[in-house]
Short mmCIF file of C-alpha atoms in Angstrom, two decimals:
data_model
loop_
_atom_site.label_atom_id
_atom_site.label_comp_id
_atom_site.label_asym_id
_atom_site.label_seq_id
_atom_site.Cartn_x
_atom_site.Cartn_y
_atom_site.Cartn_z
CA UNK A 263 -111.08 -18.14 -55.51
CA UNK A 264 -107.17 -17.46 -56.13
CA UNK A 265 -105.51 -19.63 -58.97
CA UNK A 266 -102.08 -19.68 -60.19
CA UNK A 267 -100.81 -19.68 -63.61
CA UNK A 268 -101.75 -23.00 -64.36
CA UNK A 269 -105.46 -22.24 -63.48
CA UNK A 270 -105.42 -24.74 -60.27
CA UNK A 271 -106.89 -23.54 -57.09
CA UNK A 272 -104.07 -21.86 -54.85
CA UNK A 273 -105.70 -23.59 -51.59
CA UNK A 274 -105.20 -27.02 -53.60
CA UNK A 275 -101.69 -26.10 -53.65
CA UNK A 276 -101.21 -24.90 -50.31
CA UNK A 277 -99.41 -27.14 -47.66
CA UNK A 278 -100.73 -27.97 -44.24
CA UNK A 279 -100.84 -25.17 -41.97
CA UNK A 280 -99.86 -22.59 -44.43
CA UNK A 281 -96.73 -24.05 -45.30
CA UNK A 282 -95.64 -23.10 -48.66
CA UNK A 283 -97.16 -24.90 -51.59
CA UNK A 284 -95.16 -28.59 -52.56
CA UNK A 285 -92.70 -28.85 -54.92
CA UNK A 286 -93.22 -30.16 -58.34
CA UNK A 287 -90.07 -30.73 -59.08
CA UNK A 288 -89.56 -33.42 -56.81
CA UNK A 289 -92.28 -35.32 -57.99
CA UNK A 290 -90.38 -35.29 -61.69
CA UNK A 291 -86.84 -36.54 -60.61
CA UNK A 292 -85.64 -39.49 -61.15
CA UNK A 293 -83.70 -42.27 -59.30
CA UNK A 294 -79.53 -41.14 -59.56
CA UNK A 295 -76.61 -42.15 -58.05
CA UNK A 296 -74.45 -39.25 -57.28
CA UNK A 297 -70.61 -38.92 -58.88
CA UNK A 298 -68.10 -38.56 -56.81
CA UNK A 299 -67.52 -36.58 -54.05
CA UNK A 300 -65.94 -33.35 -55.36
CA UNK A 301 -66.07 -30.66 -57.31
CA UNK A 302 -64.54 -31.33 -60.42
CA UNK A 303 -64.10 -27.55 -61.96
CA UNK A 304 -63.22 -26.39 -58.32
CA UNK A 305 -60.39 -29.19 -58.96
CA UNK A 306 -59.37 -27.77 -62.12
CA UNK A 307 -58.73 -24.43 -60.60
CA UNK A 308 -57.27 -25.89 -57.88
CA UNK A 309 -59.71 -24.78 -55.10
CA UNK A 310 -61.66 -26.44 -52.32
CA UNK A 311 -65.00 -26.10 -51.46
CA UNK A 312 -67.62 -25.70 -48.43
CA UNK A 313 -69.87 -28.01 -49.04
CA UNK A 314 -71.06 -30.17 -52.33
CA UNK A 315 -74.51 -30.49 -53.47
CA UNK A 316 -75.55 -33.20 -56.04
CA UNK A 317 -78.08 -32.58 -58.74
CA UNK A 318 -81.04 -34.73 -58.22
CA UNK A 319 -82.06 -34.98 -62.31
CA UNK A 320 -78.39 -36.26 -63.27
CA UNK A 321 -76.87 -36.93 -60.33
CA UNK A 322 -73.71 -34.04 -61.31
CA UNK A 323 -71.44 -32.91 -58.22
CA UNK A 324 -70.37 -29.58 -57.51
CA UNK A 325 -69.69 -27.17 -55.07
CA UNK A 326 -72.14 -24.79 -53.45
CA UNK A 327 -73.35 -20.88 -53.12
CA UNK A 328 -71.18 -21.41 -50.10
CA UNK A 329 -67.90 -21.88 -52.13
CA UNK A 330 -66.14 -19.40 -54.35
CA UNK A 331 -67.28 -21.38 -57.21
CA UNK A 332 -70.70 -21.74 -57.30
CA UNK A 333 -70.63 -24.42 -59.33
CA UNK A 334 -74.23 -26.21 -58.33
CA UNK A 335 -75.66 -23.01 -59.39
CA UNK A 336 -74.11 -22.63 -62.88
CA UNK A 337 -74.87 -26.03 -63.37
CA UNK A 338 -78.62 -25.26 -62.93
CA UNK A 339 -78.36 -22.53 -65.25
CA UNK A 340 -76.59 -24.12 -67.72
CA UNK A 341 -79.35 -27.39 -67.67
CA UNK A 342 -82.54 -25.95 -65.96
CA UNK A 343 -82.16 -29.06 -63.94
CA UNK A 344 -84.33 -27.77 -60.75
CA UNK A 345 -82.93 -29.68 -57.31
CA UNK A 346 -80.47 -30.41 -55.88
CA UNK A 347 -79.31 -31.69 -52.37
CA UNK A 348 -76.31 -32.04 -49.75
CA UNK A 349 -74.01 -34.92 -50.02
CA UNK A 350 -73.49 -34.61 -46.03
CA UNK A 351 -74.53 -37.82 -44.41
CA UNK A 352 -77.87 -38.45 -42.86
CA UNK A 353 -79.11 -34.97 -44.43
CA UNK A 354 -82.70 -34.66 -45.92
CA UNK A 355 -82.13 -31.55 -47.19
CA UNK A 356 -82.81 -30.04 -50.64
CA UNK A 357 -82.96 -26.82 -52.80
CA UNK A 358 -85.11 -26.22 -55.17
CA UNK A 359 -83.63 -23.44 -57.66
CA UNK A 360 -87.00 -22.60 -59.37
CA UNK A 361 -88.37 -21.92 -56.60
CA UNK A 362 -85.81 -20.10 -54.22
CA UNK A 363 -86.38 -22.71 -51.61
CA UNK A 364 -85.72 -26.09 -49.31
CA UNK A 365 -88.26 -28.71 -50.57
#
């Protein structure tokens, strides 16, 4: 029997039809209503952005990987707040930064 470092059975963990194990993290978050939509230290440097992700713990908005900035990233670092998702419309999509992945 594998376990993980928690000591709870990897196959308890596993999704269905060897998907990757769930998330966590998105069990934890709370309920946030996103700022507004831009990037505020892409503003300050007077850049624009690809796309902007909003973090899903505080609801902070910033650019992503995708833009020169980075900003969604550093502000992960600089919290440890895990997920974050796309402010583009009708999306479902989110990123997990603990675990490398969409969740």
């Amino acid at each position: 029997m594998a376990l993980d470092a928690q000591g709870t059975k990897v196959t308890d963990r596993a999704g269905l039809n060897g998907q990757a194990p769930r998330c966590d993290h998105i069990d934890q978050l709370p309920t946030v209503e996103p700022g507004l939509p831009e990037c505020k230290e892409c503003l300050g440097l007077g850049r624009t952005w690809a796309q902007l992700l909003v973090c899903l713990t505080c609801g902070w908005v910033a650019c992503s990987d995708d833009s020169r900035g980075g900003h969604s990233r550093a502000h992960y670092e600089e919290t440890d707040h895990p997920v974050v998702a796309t402010l583009a419309s009708k999306s479902t999509w989110r990123w997990c930064y603990v675990h490398r992945r969409t969740v």
